[in-house]
Short mmCIF file of C-alpha atoms (C1' of nucleotides) in Angstrom, two decimals:
data_model
loop_
_atom_site.label_atom_id
_atom_site.label_comp_id
_atom_site.label_asym_id
_atom_site.label_seq_id
_atom_site.Cartn_x
_atom_site.Cartn_y
_atom_site.Cartn_z
CA UNK A 28 34.62 -35.20 34.26
CA UNK A 29 32.14 -33.27 32.11
CA UNK A 30 33.49 -29.93 33.29
CA UNK A 31 36.89 -30.65 31.74
CA UNK A 32 35.37 -31.64 28.40
CA UNK A 33 33.19 -28.53 28.34
CA UNK A 34 36.20 -26.34 29.16
CA UNK A 35 38.04 -27.89 26.23
CA UNK A 36 35.20 -27.04 23.83
CA UNK A 37 35.19 -23.50 25.15
CA UNK A 38 38.91 -23.24 24.38
CA UNK A 39 38.48 -24.43 20.79
CA UNK A 40 36.01 -21.64 20.10
CA UNK A 41 36.96 -18.79 22.42
CA UNK A 42 40.52 -19.59 23.50
CA UNK A 43 39.47 -19.51 27.15
CA UNK A 44 36.82 -20.82 29.53
CA UNK A 45 34.37 -18.01 28.85
CA UNK A 46 31.73 -20.21 27.20
CA UNK A 47 31.75 -22.70 30.03
CA UNK A 48 28.78 -21.39 31.98
CA UNK A 49 26.45 -21.43 28.99
CA UNK A 50 27.67 -24.78 27.70
CA UNK A 51 27.26 -26.21 31.16
CA UNK A 52 23.72 -24.93 31.37
CA UNK A 53 22.87 -26.68 28.10
CA UNK A 54 24.35 -29.89 29.43
CA UNK A 55 22.55 -29.59 32.75
CA UNK A 56 19.22 -29.17 31.00
CA UNK A 57 19.59 -32.30 28.86
CA UNK A 58 22.23 -34.51 30.51
CA UNK A 59 23.43 -35.12 26.98
CA UNK A 60 27.04 -34.17 26.20
CA UNK A 61 26.75 -35.56 22.66
CA UNK A 62 23.79 -33.34 21.88
CA UNK A 63 25.49 -30.26 23.32
CA UNK A 64 28.59 -31.03 21.23
CA UNK A 65 26.59 -31.44 18.06
CA UNK A 66 24.66 -28.22 18.54
CA UNK A 67 27.78 -26.29 19.58
CA UNK A 68 29.93 -27.38 16.64
CA UNK A 69 27.26 -27.24 13.95
CA UNK A 70 25.08 -24.32 15.05
CA UNK A 71 27.23 -22.37 17.48
CA UNK A 72 26.60 -20.45 20.68
CA UNK A 73 23.35 -18.91 19.56
CA UNK A 74 21.71 -22.31 19.57
CA UNK A 75 23.40 -23.17 22.89
CA UNK A 76 21.90 -20.05 24.49
CA UNK A 77 18.46 -21.03 23.19
CA UNK A 78 18.64 -24.49 24.79
CA UNK A 79 15.66 -25.51 26.82
CA UNK A 80 14.57 -28.70 28.47
CA UNK A 81 12.34 -31.09 26.63
CA UNK A 82 10.46 -34.21 27.69
CA UNK A 83 12.49 -37.42 27.80
CA UNK A 84 15.85 -35.73 28.22
CA UNK A 85 16.45 -35.86 31.98
CA UNK A 86 17.49 -32.61 33.63
CA UNK A 87 20.37 -32.86 36.09
CA UNK A 88 18.71 -32.27 39.44
CA UNK A 89 19.35 -29.20 41.56
CA UNK A 90 21.06 -30.03 44.85
CA UNK A 91 20.99 -28.49 48.28
CA UNK A 92 23.69 -27.19 50.55
CA UNK A 93 23.40 -27.71 54.26
CA UNK A 94 23.43 -25.53 57.32
CA UNK A 95 23.11 -26.58 60.94
CA UNK A 96 20.39 -24.33 62.34
CA UNK A 97 17.20 -22.59 61.34
CA UNK A 98 18.79 -19.29 62.38
CA UNK A 99 21.70 -19.71 59.97
CA UNK A 100 19.33 -20.50 57.12
CA UNK A 101 17.26 -17.42 57.81
CA UNK A 102 20.39 -15.26 57.94
CA UNK A 103 21.31 -16.50 54.50
CA UNK A 104 17.90 -16.41 52.77
CA UNK A 105 15.70 -14.10 54.79
CA UNK A 106 12.02 -14.74 54.18
CA UNK A 107 11.91 -17.96 52.18
CA UNK A 108 9.95 -21.02 51.19
CA UNK A 109 10.36 -24.18 53.24
CA UNK A 110 9.45 -27.70 52.21
CA UNK A 111 9.33 -30.95 54.14
CA UNK A 112 12.21 -33.32 53.36
CA UNK A 113 10.91 -36.82 52.64
CA UNK A 114 13.16 -39.85 53.09
CA UNK A 115 12.53 -41.71 49.85
CA UNK A 116 14.04 -41.48 46.40
CA UNK A 117 13.98 -38.54 44.13
CA UNK A 118 12.10 -38.94 40.88
CA UNK A 119 11.92 -36.72 37.83
CA UNK A 120 8.76 -37.36 35.85
CA UNK A 121 8.39 -36.53 32.17
CA UNK A 122 5.09 -36.73 30.31
CA UNK A 123 4.26 -35.89 26.71
CA UNK A 124 1.44 -37.02 24.43
CA UNK A 125 0.17 -39.47 27.01
CA UNK A 126 3.56 -41.14 27.46
CA UNK A 127 5.37 -41.05 30.80
CA UNK A 128 9.02 -41.67 31.63
CA UNK A 129 10.59 -41.50 35.07
CA UNK A 130 14.25 -40.76 35.80
CA UNK A 131 16.31 -41.24 38.95
CA UNK A 132 18.59 -38.70 40.54
CA UNK A 133 21.42 -39.99 38.36
CA UNK A 134 19.27 -39.75 35.22
CA UNK A 135 18.65 -43.49 34.99
CA UNK A 136 15.41 -44.49 33.26
CA UNK A 137 13.41 -46.19 35.99
CA UNK A 138 9.90 -46.00 34.51
CA UNK A 139 9.31 -49.77 34.54
CA UNK A 140 9.83 -49.89 38.30
CA UNK A 141 6.94 -47.58 39.13
CA UNK A 142 3.74 -48.48 37.29
CA UNK A 143 1.70 -47.02 40.14
CA UNK A 144 3.42 -43.66 39.85
CA UNK A 145 3.01 -43.66 36.08
CA UNK A 146 -0.73 -44.30 36.42
CA UNK A 147 -1.09 -41.64 39.10
CA UNK A 148 0.72 -39.05 37.01
CA UNK A 149 -1.43 -39.73 33.96
CA UNK A 150 -4.55 -39.44 36.03
CA UNK A 151 -3.65 -36.44 38.13
CA UNK A 152 -1.41 -34.04 36.26
CA UNK A 153 -3.46 -31.60 34.21
CA UNK A 154 -0.91 -31.04 31.48
CA UNK A 155 -0.19 -32.16 27.96
CA UNK A 156 3.56 -31.96 28.46
CA UNK A 157 5.30 -31.72 31.79
CA UNK A 158 8.55 -32.27 33.64
CA UNK A 159 8.34 -32.20 37.42
CA UNK A 160 10.19 -33.58 40.41
CA UNK A 161 9.28 -35.08 43.71
CA UNK A 162 10.21 -37.61 46.34
CA UNK A 163 8.60 -41.06 46.26
CA UNK A 164 8.20 -43.19 49.33
CA UNK A 165 6.09 -45.95 50.78
CA UNK A 166 3.32 -44.77 53.01
CA UNK A 167 0.92 -46.51 55.34
CA UNK A 168 -2.55 -45.18 54.56
CA UNK A 169 -4.07 -46.50 57.76
CA UNK A 170 -1.61 -45.13 60.29
CA UNK A 171 -0.45 -42.14 58.27
CA UNK A 172 3.17 -43.22 58.83
CA UNK A 173 5.92 -43.11 56.26
CA UNK A 174 7.79 -46.37 55.92
CA UNK A 175 11.52 -46.32 56.56
CA UNK A 176 13.85 -45.80 53.62
CA UNK A 177 14.96 -49.44 53.89
CA UNK A 178 11.43 -50.52 52.98
CA UNK A 179 10.86 -47.93 50.28
CA UNK A 180 14.08 -48.89 48.50
CA UNK A 181 12.80 -52.43 47.89
CA UNK A 182 10.53 -50.85 45.27
CA UNK A 183 13.64 -50.21 43.19
CA UNK A 184 13.66 -53.54 41.35
CA UNK A 185 13.58 -55.23 37.97
CA UNK A 186 11.47 -58.29 38.72
CA UNK A 187 8.21 -58.81 40.60
CA UNK A 188 7.39 -55.17 40.06
CA UNK A 189 3.60 -55.28 39.92
CA UNK A 190 3.24 -57.58 42.92
CA UNK A 191 5.52 -55.39 44.98
CA UNK A 192 3.70 -52.26 43.81
CA UNK A 193 0.43 -53.70 45.09
CA UNK A 194 1.90 -54.66 48.43
CA UNK A 195 3.72 -51.39 48.90
CA UNK A 196 2.19 -48.55 46.93
CA UNK A 197 4.23 -45.40 46.65
CA UNK A 198 3.19 -41.88 47.22
CA UNK A 199 4.99 -39.10 45.41
CA UNK A 200 5.41 -35.68 46.97
CA UNK A 201 5.94 -33.20 44.14
CA UNK A 202 8.09 -30.15 44.80
CA UNK A 203 9.36 -28.70 41.53
CA UNK A 204 7.93 -27.82 38.14
CA UNK A 205 10.58 -27.62 35.41
CA UNK A 206 8.69 -27.60 32.13
CA UNK A 207 5.07 -27.30 31.08
CA UNK A 208 3.41 -27.43 27.66
CA UNK A 209 6.36 -26.10 25.68
CA UNK A 210 7.53 -23.59 28.27
CA UNK A 211 10.79 -23.80 30.17
CA UNK A 212 9.98 -23.12 33.84
CA UNK A 213 13.51 -23.55 35.18
CA UNK A 214 14.22 -19.84 34.80
CA UNK A 215 11.09 -18.77 36.65
CA UNK A 216 11.39 -17.85 40.33
CA UNK A 217 10.50 -20.50 42.89
CA UNK A 218 7.24 -18.88 43.97
CA UNK A 219 5.98 -18.91 40.37
CA UNK A 220 7.02 -22.53 39.81
CA UNK A 221 5.28 -23.62 42.96
CA UNK A 222 2.12 -21.68 42.18
CA UNK A 223 1.89 -23.22 38.72
CA UNK A 224 2.57 -26.69 40.10
CA UNK A 225 -0.27 -26.22 42.56
CA UNK A 226 -2.62 -25.16 39.77
CA UNK A 227 -2.06 -28.21 37.61
CA UNK A 228 -2.21 -30.81 40.38
CA UNK A 229 -5.38 -32.87 40.16
CA UNK A 230 -6.84 -34.89 43.00
CA UNK A 231 -5.79 -38.47 43.53
CA UNK A 232 -4.07 -40.97 45.81
CA UNK A 233 -0.61 -41.08 44.29
CA UNK A 234 0.79 -37.62 43.70
CA UNK A 235 0.52 -34.91 46.33
CA UNK A 236 2.27 -31.62 46.86
CA UNK A 237 5.19 -31.66 49.27
CA UNK A 238 4.38 -29.91 52.52
CA UNK A 239 5.33 -26.26 52.11
CA UNK A 240 5.12 -22.88 53.81
CA UNK A 241 6.55 -19.42 53.40
CA UNK A 242 8.26 -18.16 56.54
CA UNK A 243 8.98 -14.57 57.47
CA UNK A 244 10.90 -15.15 60.70
CA UNK A 245 13.54 -17.58 61.95
CA UNK A 246 11.07 -18.62 64.58
CA UNK A 247 8.50 -19.67 61.99
CA UNK A 248 11.20 -21.62 60.16
CA UNK A 249 12.11 -23.44 63.36
CA UNK A 250 8.45 -24.17 64.06
CA UNK A 251 7.89 -25.69 60.63
CA UNK A 252 11.05 -27.78 61.01
CA UNK A 253 9.81 -29.09 64.37
CA UNK A 254 6.43 -29.96 62.87
CA UNK A 255 8.06 -31.81 59.99
CA UNK A 256 10.32 -33.82 62.27
CA UNK A 257 7.53 -34.76 64.62
CA UNK A 258 5.42 -35.93 61.69
CA UNK A 259 8.20 -38.35 60.72
CA UNK A 260 10.10 -36.37 58.07
CA UNK A 261 13.86 -36.13 57.79
CA UNK A 262 13.91 -32.37 58.06
CA UNK A 263 13.33 -29.47 55.69
CA UNK A 264 14.66 -27.85 52.53
CA UNK A 265 14.58 -24.06 52.43
CA UNK A 266 14.45 -22.30 49.07
CA UNK A 267 15.08 -18.77 47.88
CA UNK A 268 11.69 -17.48 46.73
CA UNK A 269 13.11 -15.60 43.76
CA UNK A 270 15.76 -18.08 42.59
CA UNK A 271 15.49 -20.07 39.36
CA UNK A 272 15.84 -23.84 39.31
CA UNK A 273 19.62 -24.28 38.99
CA UNK A 274 20.10 -27.64 37.31
CA UNK A 275 23.04 -29.77 38.36
CA UNK A 276 24.41 -27.39 40.92
CA UNK A 277 24.82 -27.12 44.60
CA UNK A 278 23.98 -23.50 45.01
CA UNK A 279 22.82 -21.70 48.11
CA UNK A 280 19.39 -21.30 46.59
CA UNK A 281 18.45 -24.52 48.37
CA UNK A 282 19.52 -25.29 51.92
CA UNK A 283 18.69 -28.42 53.81
CA UNK A 284 18.38 -28.87 57.53
CA UNK A 285 18.10 -32.41 58.80
CA UNK A 286 17.07 -33.54 62.21
CA UNK A 287 20.45 -35.23 62.63
CA UNK A 288 22.33 -31.92 62.32
CA UNK A 289 20.99 -30.87 65.68
CA UNK A 290 22.86 -32.08 68.73
CA UNK A 291 19.64 -33.00 70.45
CA UNK A 292 18.08 -35.05 67.69
CA UNK A 293 21.13 -36.97 66.49
CA UNK A 294 22.26 -40.32 67.74
CA UNK A 295 25.72 -39.81 69.20
CA UNK A 296 27.28 -42.91 70.66
CA UNK A 297 30.67 -44.00 71.98
CA UNK A 298 32.02 -47.00 70.15
CA UNK A 299 35.15 -49.11 70.57
CA UNK A 300 37.59 -49.61 67.71
CA UNK A 301 38.11 -53.29 66.94
CA UNK A 302 39.92 -52.99 63.62
CA UNK A 303 40.94 -50.74 60.77
CA UNK A 304 41.28 -50.74 56.98
CA UNK A 305 44.30 -49.53 55.02
CA UNK A 306 42.34 -47.37 52.63
CA UNK A 307 42.70 -46.56 48.95
CA UNK A 308 43.98 -43.71 46.80
CA UNK A 309 45.14 -40.77 48.83
CA UNK A 310 44.51 -42.58 52.09
CA UNK A 311 47.18 -45.16 51.32
CA UNK A 312 49.78 -42.67 52.50
CA UNK A 313 48.16 -42.42 55.92
CA UNK A 314 47.85 -46.19 56.29
CA UNK A 315 44.23 -45.85 57.33
CA UNK A 316 41.02 -45.67 55.37
CA UNK A 317 38.44 -46.48 58.00
CA UNK A 318 37.62 -48.02 61.36
CA UNK A 319 35.57 -51.03 62.33
CA UNK A 320 33.77 -50.25 65.57
CA UNK A 321 31.64 -52.05 68.13
CA UNK A 322 29.39 -51.56 71.11
CA UNK A 323 29.68 -53.39 74.41
CA UNK A 324 27.48 -56.31 75.45
CA UNK A 325 28.64 -57.70 78.77
CA UNK A 326 32.12 -59.00 78.03
CA UNK A 327 31.60 -58.94 74.28
CA UNK A 328 32.14 -56.31 71.63
CA UNK A 329 29.69 -56.43 68.73
CA UNK A 330 30.20 -54.45 65.54
CA UNK A 331 27.74 -51.66 64.81
CA UNK A 332 29.44 -49.53 62.12
CA UNK A 333 32.46 -48.88 59.99
CA UNK A 334 33.57 -45.25 60.09
CA UNK A 335 35.11 -43.79 56.96
CA UNK A 336 34.55 -40.08 57.31
CA UNK A 337 35.03 -37.30 59.81
CA UNK A 338 38.77 -37.62 60.43
CA UNK A 339 41.42 -35.19 59.28
CA UNK A 340 44.56 -36.43 57.56
CA UNK A 341 46.55 -35.87 60.75
CA UNK A 342 44.01 -37.90 62.67
CA UNK A 343 44.29 -40.75 60.18
CA UNK A 344 48.04 -40.85 60.74
CA UNK A 345 47.58 -40.78 64.49
CA UNK A 346 45.04 -43.58 64.39
CA UNK A 347 47.30 -45.68 62.22
CA UNK A 348 50.21 -45.27 64.61
CA UNK A 349 48.34 -45.75 67.86
CA UNK A 350 46.18 -48.62 66.63
CA UNK A 351 49.14 -50.47 65.12
CA UNK A 352 50.59 -50.68 68.62
CA UNK A 353 47.60 -52.60 69.91
CA UNK A 354 46.96 -54.68 66.82
CA UNK A 355 46.07 -58.33 67.05
CA UNK A 356 47.12 -61.08 64.62
CA UNK A 357 43.64 -62.57 64.76
CA UNK A 358 40.20 -61.47 65.74
CA UNK A 359 40.24 -60.82 69.49
CA UNK A 360 38.22 -63.53 71.27
CA UNK A 361 35.80 -61.03 72.80
CA UNK A 362 34.79 -59.50 69.44
CA UNK A 363 31.69 -60.59 67.48
CA UNK A 364 32.04 -59.66 63.83
CA UNK A 365 31.05 -60.90 60.40
CA UNK A 366 33.43 -58.41 58.82
CA UNK A 367 37.20 -58.77 58.63
CA UNK A 368 39.24 -55.57 58.74
CA UNK A 369 42.75 -55.36 57.30
CA UNK A 370 44.08 -55.13 60.86
CA UNK A 371 42.37 -56.37 64.03
CA UNK A 372 42.79 -54.18 67.08
CA UNK A 373 42.37 -54.97 70.76
CA UNK A 374 39.20 -53.24 71.96
CA UNK A 375 40.68 -50.31 73.91
CA UNK A 376 40.14 -47.04 72.08
CA UNK A 377 36.78 -45.26 72.30
CA UNK A 378 35.53 -42.76 69.72
CA UNK A 379 32.38 -40.70 69.55
CA UNK A 380 30.38 -41.32 66.39
CA UNK A 381 27.33 -39.50 65.09
CA UNK A 382 24.63 -41.12 62.99
CA UNK A 383 21.34 -40.13 61.39
CA UNK A 384 19.53 -43.20 62.62
CA UNK A 385 19.73 -46.86 63.51
CA UNK A 386 18.82 -49.42 60.88
CA UNK A 387 18.36 -53.18 60.71
CA UNK A 388 21.52 -54.79 59.46
CA UNK A 389 22.44 -58.02 57.70
CA UNK A 390 26.14 -57.60 58.56
CA UNK A 391 26.55 -55.91 61.93
CA UNK A 392 26.41 -58.07 65.05
CA UNK A 393 24.96 -55.53 67.48
CA UNK A 394 21.71 -56.95 68.90
CA UNK A 395 21.99 -59.89 66.51
CA UNK A 396 18.88 -62.07 66.42
CA UNK A 397 17.22 -64.12 63.67
CA UNK A 398 20.00 -63.31 61.22
CA UNK A 399 19.70 -59.57 61.72
CA UNK A 400 21.51 -56.96 63.78
CA UNK A 401 21.53 -53.19 64.13
CA UNK A 402 23.77 -50.65 62.40
CA UNK A 403 24.25 -46.90 62.15
CA UNK A 404 23.09 -44.95 59.10
CA UNK A 405 25.60 -42.34 57.88
CA UNK A 406 28.16 -42.87 60.65
CA UNK A 407 30.84 -40.19 61.01
CA UNK A 408 33.63 -39.65 63.48
CA UNK A 409 33.18 -36.78 65.92
CA UNK A 410 36.17 -37.10 68.29
CA UNK A 411 38.35 -39.47 70.22
CA UNK A 412 37.22 -40.10 73.79
CA UNK A 413 40.58 -40.22 75.52
CA UNK A 414 38.65 -39.92 78.76
CA UNK A 415 36.89 -43.21 78.20
CA UNK A 416 37.94 -46.84 78.25
CA UNK A 417 36.28 -49.79 76.55
CA UNK A 418 34.17 -50.39 79.66
CA UNK A 419 32.62 -46.94 79.30
CA UNK A 420 31.45 -47.47 75.72
CA UNK A 421 27.80 -47.37 74.71
CA UNK A 422 26.14 -50.71 75.34
CA UNK A 423 24.20 -52.90 72.96
CA UNK A 424 21.18 -52.40 75.21
CA UNK A 425 21.39 -48.64 74.82
CA UNK A 426 21.47 -48.99 71.03
CA UNK A 427 18.36 -51.18 71.16
CA UNK A 428 16.64 -48.55 73.28
CA UNK A 429 17.56 -45.81 70.82
CA UNK A 430 16.22 -47.98 68.01
CA UNK A 431 12.90 -48.51 69.79
CA UNK A 432 12.64 -44.81 70.61
CA UNK A 433 13.20 -43.92 66.98
CA UNK A 434 10.46 -46.29 65.79
CA UNK A 435 7.88 -44.67 68.03
CA UNK A 436 9.07 -41.13 67.37
CA UNK A 437 7.76 -41.08 63.80
CA UNK A 438 4.04 -41.45 64.46
"C1'" DT B 29 18.36 -75.20 43.03
"C1'" DG B 30 20.60 -72.68 46.30
"C1'" DT B 31 24.67 -69.92 48.32
"C1'" DG B 32 28.08 -66.50 48.43
"C1'" DC B 33 30.41 -62.68 46.53
"C1'" DC B 34 30.61 -58.55 43.86
"C1'" DT B 35 28.72 -54.35 41.56
"C1'" DG B 36 25.84 -50.45 40.80
"C1'" DC B 37 22.76 -47.42 42.56
"C1'" DC B 38 19.72 -45.62 46.25
"C1'" DC B 39 20.36 -42.79 50.38
"C1'" DA C 18 24.64 -39.97 52.04
"C1'" DT C 19 29.00 -37.05 55.21
"C1'" DT C 20 33.25 -34.99 55.52
"C1'" DC C 21 37.76 -33.02 54.44
"C1'" DT C 22 41.08 -30.64 51.33
"C1'" DG C 23 43.15 -28.13 47.56
"C1'" DC C 24 42.03 -24.64 44.43
"C1'" DG D 5 32.55 -21.49 47.79
"C1'" DC D 6 33.20 -25.34 44.82
"C1'" DA D 7 34.72 -29.72 42.92
"C1'" DG D 8 36.81 -33.94 43.82
"C1'" DA D 9 37.90 -37.75 46.46
"C1'" DA D 10 37.79 -40.44 50.32
"C1'" DT D 11 34.44 -43.06 52.98
"C1'" DG D 12 29.38 -45.16 55.29
"C1'" DG D 13 24.55 -48.89 55.27
"C1'" DG D 14 21.87 -51.61 52.40
"C1'" DC D 15 19.01 -53.19 48.53
"C1'" DA D 16 18.36 -56.02 44.06
"C1'" DG D 17 20.57 -58.46 40.59
"C1'" DG D 18 24.35 -60.89 38.03
"C1'" DC D 19 27.51 -64.54 38.06
"C1'" DA D 20 30.43 -68.34 39.53
"C1'" DC D 21 30.16 -72.50 41.76
"C1'" DA D 22 28.55 -76.18 44.72
#
DNA sequence: TGTGCCTGCCC
DNA sequence: ATTCTGC
DNA sequence: GCAGAATGGGCAGGCACA
């Protein structure tokens, strides 16, 4: 990847990797390897050290690590800032001389998809030149509810943009200021970035500041997390008050805590394996890349998720061996599935799977009705339930109940 | 014109 | 997105 | 600790084909 290329440049000049960090910073601030190369080879390291972001070159976004409890986060950061985590898509907005461009998390130009955001930014941000970030999502003004990610994502489109924008206006929750009127803000501490962002935010319906507090105790952190979750957010992101904005890195300056990390707030269900896939790359050697799993509905087994993560290499070998022994040439008669695994398996083995939430599905047969079923979002294997048989698996009815519960929980 | 399959990008 | 593994 | 490589659900859009 880019790291290898940058290392190579460092070698040509210094004979080792010593220039890597600075070259990488230049790349992270512009997402433009060509530009970094040109500057490096024509002007040298002095110009690389002087690199700063500028409008219309997307900055590679800072990323967050994760921890599982508020206590662990506080141990790591001490007193810190905490922001609500919104379940939409991340946008980086650039504005200069009245022109606005919007970039996605992967630095794609997505301006044309969000005319409503563009208009809101022009109207609300009191700046000549700015780069800032936030999360955009669909929002119901009347009920105050956020729409599920599945709805928000339909705004990511090429055609029918203005009609869709009218039907489903977005709201953008801003959380980072990176550049303002010629000044690079990425090296400023978080508290300064946030203060400045607050100062330049004008009133309006589109852009708002992300919910934010400063906490001085683990208890306060936990309380804010609970508030966020009960108001329908995914969780929180905690930030080191004195840390700069570290572009393109997963540093412990940002730590996320999602509601699904907690045992109590996650959906953990027991599913039956009905098939498996051989897998690609490294997994070829284990003979298993993933599992097709189902819940129980009377005498039937209806698919609810594929599981492709959470097992160790040893576990993959074990699954391959044990499942091969109960394989079936064809789909077992009692299984309802639109998907075809590489190997069908008699529904016998139960595994515990964790998921962030339950979503409507066009491909999974659980609770299938009117061409739509239910599926798990972010399914991962927790453990094998050797103590359970197929009859003890979670039922379709229980999944429906969890789905209903989840809908009402976010009010 | 409509359907199904595949890809790329969101998470 | 989550998770595991080699470095 | 970090980077890389496996993998998940699902959306819009492109393309082949009926």
